C-alpha positions in Angstrom: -10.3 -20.6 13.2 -7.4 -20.4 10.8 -5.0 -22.6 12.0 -3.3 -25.8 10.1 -4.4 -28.0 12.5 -6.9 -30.2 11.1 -9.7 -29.3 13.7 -13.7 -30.1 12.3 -16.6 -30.2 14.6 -17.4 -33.8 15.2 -20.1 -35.6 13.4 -24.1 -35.2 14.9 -26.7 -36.5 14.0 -28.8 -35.1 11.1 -32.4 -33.4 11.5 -35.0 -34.4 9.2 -35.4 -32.8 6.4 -37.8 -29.5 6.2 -40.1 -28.7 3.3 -39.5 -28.4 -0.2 -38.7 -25.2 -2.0 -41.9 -23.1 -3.4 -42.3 -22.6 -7.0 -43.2 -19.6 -9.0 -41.5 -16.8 -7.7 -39.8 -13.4 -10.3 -36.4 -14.2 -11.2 -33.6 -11.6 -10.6 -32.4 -9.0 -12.7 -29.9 -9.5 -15.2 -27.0 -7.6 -14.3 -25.2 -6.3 -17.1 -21.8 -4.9 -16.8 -21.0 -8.6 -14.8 -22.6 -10.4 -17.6 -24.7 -12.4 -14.8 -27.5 -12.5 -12.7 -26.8 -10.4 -9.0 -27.9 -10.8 -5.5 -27.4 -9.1 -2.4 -28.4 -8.9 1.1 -27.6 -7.0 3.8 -26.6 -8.5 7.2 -27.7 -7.3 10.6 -27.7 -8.8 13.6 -29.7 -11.4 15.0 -32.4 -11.0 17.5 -31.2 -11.2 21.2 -28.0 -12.8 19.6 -26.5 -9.8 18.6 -26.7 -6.0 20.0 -28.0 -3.7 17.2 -25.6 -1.6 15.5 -22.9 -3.8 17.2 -22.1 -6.0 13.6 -22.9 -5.6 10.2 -22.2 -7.1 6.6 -23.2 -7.1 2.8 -23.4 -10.3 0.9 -23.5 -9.5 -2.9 -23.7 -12.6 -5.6 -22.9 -12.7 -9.0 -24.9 -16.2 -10.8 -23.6 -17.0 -14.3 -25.2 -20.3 -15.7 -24.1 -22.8 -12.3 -21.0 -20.6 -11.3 -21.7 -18.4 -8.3 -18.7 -15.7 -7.0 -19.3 -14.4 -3.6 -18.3 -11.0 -2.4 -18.9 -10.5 1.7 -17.9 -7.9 4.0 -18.5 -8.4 7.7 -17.5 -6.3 10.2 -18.2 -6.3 14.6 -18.3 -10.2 15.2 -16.2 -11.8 17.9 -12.4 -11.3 17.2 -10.8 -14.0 18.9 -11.4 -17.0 21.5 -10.5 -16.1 24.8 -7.4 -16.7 26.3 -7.9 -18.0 30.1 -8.4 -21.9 30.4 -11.0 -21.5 32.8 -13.5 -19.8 30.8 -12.2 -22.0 27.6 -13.1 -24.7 29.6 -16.7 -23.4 30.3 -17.6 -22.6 26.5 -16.1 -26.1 25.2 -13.1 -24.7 24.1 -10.1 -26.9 24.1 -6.9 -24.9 25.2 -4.9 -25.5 21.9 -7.1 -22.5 20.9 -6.5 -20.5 22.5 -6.5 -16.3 21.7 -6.8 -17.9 17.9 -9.1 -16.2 15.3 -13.0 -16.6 16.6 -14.2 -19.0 13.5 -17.6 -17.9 11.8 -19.2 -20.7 10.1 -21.6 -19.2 7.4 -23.8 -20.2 4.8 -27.1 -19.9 2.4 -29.5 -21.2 4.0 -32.5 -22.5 2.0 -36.0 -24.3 2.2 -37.4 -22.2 5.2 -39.7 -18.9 5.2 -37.0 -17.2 3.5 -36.5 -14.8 6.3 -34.2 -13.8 9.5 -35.8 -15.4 12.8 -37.2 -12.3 15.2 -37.8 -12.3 18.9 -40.5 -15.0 18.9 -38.1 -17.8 17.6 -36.7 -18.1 21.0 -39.4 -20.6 21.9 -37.5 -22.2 24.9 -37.5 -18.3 26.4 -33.9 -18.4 27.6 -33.4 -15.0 25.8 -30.6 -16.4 22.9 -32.1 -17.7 19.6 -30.3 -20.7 18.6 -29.4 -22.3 15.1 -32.0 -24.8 15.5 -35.1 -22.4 16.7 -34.0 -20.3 13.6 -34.2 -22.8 11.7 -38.2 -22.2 10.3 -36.9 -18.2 9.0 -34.3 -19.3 7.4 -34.2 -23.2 6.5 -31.9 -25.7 6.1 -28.0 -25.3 5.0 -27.8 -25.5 1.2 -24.5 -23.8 0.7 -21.0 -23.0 2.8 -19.3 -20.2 2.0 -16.0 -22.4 3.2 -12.9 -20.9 2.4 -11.8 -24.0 0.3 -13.2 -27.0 -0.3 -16.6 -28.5 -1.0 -19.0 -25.7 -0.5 -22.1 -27.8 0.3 -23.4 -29.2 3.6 -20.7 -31.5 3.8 -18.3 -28.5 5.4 -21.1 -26.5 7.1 -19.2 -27.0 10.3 -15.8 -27.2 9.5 -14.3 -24.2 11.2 -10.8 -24.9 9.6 -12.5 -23.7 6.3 -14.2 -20.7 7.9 -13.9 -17.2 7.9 -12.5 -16.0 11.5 -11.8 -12.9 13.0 -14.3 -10.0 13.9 -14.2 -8.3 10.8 -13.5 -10.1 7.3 -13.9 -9.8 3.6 -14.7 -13.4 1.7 -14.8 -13.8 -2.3 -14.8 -17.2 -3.9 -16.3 -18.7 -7.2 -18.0 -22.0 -7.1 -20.4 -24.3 -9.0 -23.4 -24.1 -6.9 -25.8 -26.9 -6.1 -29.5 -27.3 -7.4 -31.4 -26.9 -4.3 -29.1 -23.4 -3.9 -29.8 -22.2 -7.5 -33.6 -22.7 -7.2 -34.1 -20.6 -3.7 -32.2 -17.7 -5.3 -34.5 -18.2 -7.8 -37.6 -18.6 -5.7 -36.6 -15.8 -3.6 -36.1 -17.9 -1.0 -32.3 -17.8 0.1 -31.3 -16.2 3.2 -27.4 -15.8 4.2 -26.5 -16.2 8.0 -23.6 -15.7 9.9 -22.7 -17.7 13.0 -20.7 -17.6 15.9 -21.6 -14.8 18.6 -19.3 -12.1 20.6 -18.8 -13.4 24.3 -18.8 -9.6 25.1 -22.3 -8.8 24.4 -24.0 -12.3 23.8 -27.0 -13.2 25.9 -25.7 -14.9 29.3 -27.6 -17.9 28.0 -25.3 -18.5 25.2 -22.2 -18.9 27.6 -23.8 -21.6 29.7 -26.0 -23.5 27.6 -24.6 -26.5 25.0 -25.2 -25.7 21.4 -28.3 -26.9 19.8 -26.3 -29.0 17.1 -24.7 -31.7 19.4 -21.3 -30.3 18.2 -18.2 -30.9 20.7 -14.4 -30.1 19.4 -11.6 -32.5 19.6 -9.8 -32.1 22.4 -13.1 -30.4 24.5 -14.1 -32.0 28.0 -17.8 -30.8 26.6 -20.2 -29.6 24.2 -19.3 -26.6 22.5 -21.4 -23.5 23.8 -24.4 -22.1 21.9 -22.0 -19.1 21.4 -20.5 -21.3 19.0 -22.9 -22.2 17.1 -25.7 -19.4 17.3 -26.8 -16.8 14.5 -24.9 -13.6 15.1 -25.8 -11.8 11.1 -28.6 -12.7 9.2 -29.5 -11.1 5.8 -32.5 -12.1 2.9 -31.1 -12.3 -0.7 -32.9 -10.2 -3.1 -32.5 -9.4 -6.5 -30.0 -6.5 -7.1 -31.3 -3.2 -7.4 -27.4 -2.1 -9.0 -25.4 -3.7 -12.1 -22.3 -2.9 -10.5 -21.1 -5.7 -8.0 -18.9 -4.0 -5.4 -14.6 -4.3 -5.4 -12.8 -5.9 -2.9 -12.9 -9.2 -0.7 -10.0 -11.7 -0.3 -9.9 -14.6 -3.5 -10.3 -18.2 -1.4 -9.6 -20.1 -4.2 -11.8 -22.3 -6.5 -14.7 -25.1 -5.2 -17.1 -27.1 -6.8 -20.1 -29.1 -5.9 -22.5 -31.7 -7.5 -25.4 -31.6 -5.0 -26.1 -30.5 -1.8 -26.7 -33.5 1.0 -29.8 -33.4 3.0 -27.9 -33.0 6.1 -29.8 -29.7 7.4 -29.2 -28.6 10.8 -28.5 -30.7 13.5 -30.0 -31.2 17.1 -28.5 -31.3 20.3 -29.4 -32.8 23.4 -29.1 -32.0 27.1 -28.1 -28.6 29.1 -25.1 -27.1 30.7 -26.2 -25.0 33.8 -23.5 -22.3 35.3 -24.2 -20.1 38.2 -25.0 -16.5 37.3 -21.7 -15.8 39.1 -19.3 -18.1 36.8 -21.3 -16.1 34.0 -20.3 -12.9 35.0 -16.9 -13.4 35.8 -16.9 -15.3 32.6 -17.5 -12.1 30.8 -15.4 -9.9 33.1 -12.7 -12.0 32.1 -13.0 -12.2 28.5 -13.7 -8.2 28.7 -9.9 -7.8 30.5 -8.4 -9.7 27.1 -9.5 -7.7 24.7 
C-alpha cells in the first residue's frame, strides 16, 4: 500500500524454525553478457488461491558475488482495497485505506521442499491455502523483495515497502543474505507473491483471520487471510538464456547482513461470517471496480 503513512503489520509471534537447507545440488549457469550468475521463475497462481490464467509474473535474478538485482513483472493481482467501510470492516481493513493500492508483500522463500503448495496443502479443507499450510513447499522467508529498506525477514510484512497495485514491475539490487545465497544454490528457492483478489478468492479467505496473527493499526480485527494468502507462486531455476530481460521500476539500493530466523508466523482463532455477508461482500467489491 503506497502511502506515506507509516503503516507495518504489527508484531506476531515467530514460528519455529523449519529444517535446514540440503547440500549438494548443480549450481546455475553462468550468464555471460550480465557478467553474473541468472535465475528465473515463472509465477502462476496458487492453488484454490488464485483462478488459473487470472495472474501471472516472471521473476528473473541476476547473482554477482553477494549482490543480487531483481527484475519482476506481475500482472492480474488485486488492484486496490475496497472502498465501502462495511466490507473494510469485515476484512480487517481500517478505513484510512481505503480504495488505496492493494499491497503485495513478496518474497524468496527458502528451507522448504523447494516447491509451490498444490491442492493438498489445504489441510484444514476450508478450500483457501494459507501462508502457513504452504509453508512445507515453499519454506520459510529468507528474503523481501521490499521496495526500500532492509530486504530480510525483518520487513516481510511491511506493506509500506511493498509492491501494490494489480499489475507491477519491481527491480532493485541488494546484498543478499547467506541462508538466500545457499537455496539458489541448492536449488531450493521459491518466490511467492501474497495478497489475494477479493473478486475471485475463495469465500474462505474473506471470512477467516489470517494464519500469521497479523492485525493493522487502526483495525477493530485480524486482518483477513486475503491479506495474507499466496496469490503467485514460482520455483527459481537456473536460466536457460544469458540475456536478463529490460524493464522494471529501479527501488533504490538495500543491504543486509543476515537473515533473522523469524519464518512465518501463526495465528490463532477464527472469524465466522454468514454465507450471505460473503456474498454481498463480493457483490460489493464487484460494483467498485
Amino acid at each position: 500500500m503506497q502511502t506515506k503513512k507509516k503503516l507495518m503489520l504489527s508484531a506476531v509471534p515467530a514460528l519455529a524454525c523449519v529444517t535446514a537447507l540440503g547440500l549438494g545440488a548443480p549450481a546455475a549457469h553462468a550468464a555471460g553478457d550480465s557478467g553474473g550468475t541468472t535465475y528465473q521463475a515463472k509465477l502462476a497462481p496458487v492453488a484454490l488461491n488464485t483462478p488459473s490464467g487470472a495472474a501471472s509474473g516472471s521473476v528473473w535474478l541476476t547473482l554477482d558475488g553477494d549482490q543480487l538485482t531483481v527484475n519482476e513483472k506481475v500482472s492480474g493481482l488485486a488492484t486496490n482495497l475496497p472502498k465501502d467501510k462495511k466490507t473494510l470492516d469485515a476484512l480487517g481493513i481500517p478505513t484510512a485505506f481505503a480504495g488505496a493500492p492493494f499491497p503485495h508483500v513478496q518474497h524468496i522463500h527458502i528451507a522448504g521442499g523447494g516447491s509451490c503448495p498444490t491442492t493438498g496443502a489445504d489441510t484444514n479443507g476450508d478450500g483457501v491455502i494459507s501462508t502457513v499450510e504452504g509453508q512445507p513447499a515453499y519454506g520459510k522467508i529468507g528474503t523481501t523483495f521490499s521496495t526500500k529498506g532492509a530486504t530480510d525477514a525483518s520487513t516481510a510484512t511491511d506493506v509500506t515497502k511493498a509492491p501494490g497495485g494489480g499489475s507491477f514491475t519491481y527491480k532493485r539490487t541488494f546484498t543478499v543474505n547467506a541462508d538466500t545465497l545457499a537455496a539458489l544454490k541448492n536449488n531450493t528457492a521459491v518466490v511467492v507473491v501474497h495478497g489475494l483478489n477479493p473478486a475471485n478468492a475463495p469465500k474462505a479467505s474473506l471470512s477467516t483471520p489470517n494464519s500469521l496473527g497479523v492485525t493493522l493499526p487502526g483495525a477493530s480485527k485480524k486482518l483477513a487471510l486475503i491479506g495474507t494468502a499466496p496469490a503467485l507462486c514460482g520455483k527459481l531455476e537456473a536460466a536457460q538464456m544469458n540475456t536478463v530481460p529490460s524493464g522494471g521500476v529501479q527501488t533504490g539500493g538495500g543491504s543486509t547482513s543476515g537473515t533473522q530466523d523469524m519464518g512465518l508466523f501463526y495465528g490463532a482463532g477464527a472469524l465466522v461470517l454468514g454465507a450471505g455477508a460473503v456474498l454481498g461482500m463480493r457483490r460489493r467489491f464487484g460494483k467498485q471496480h
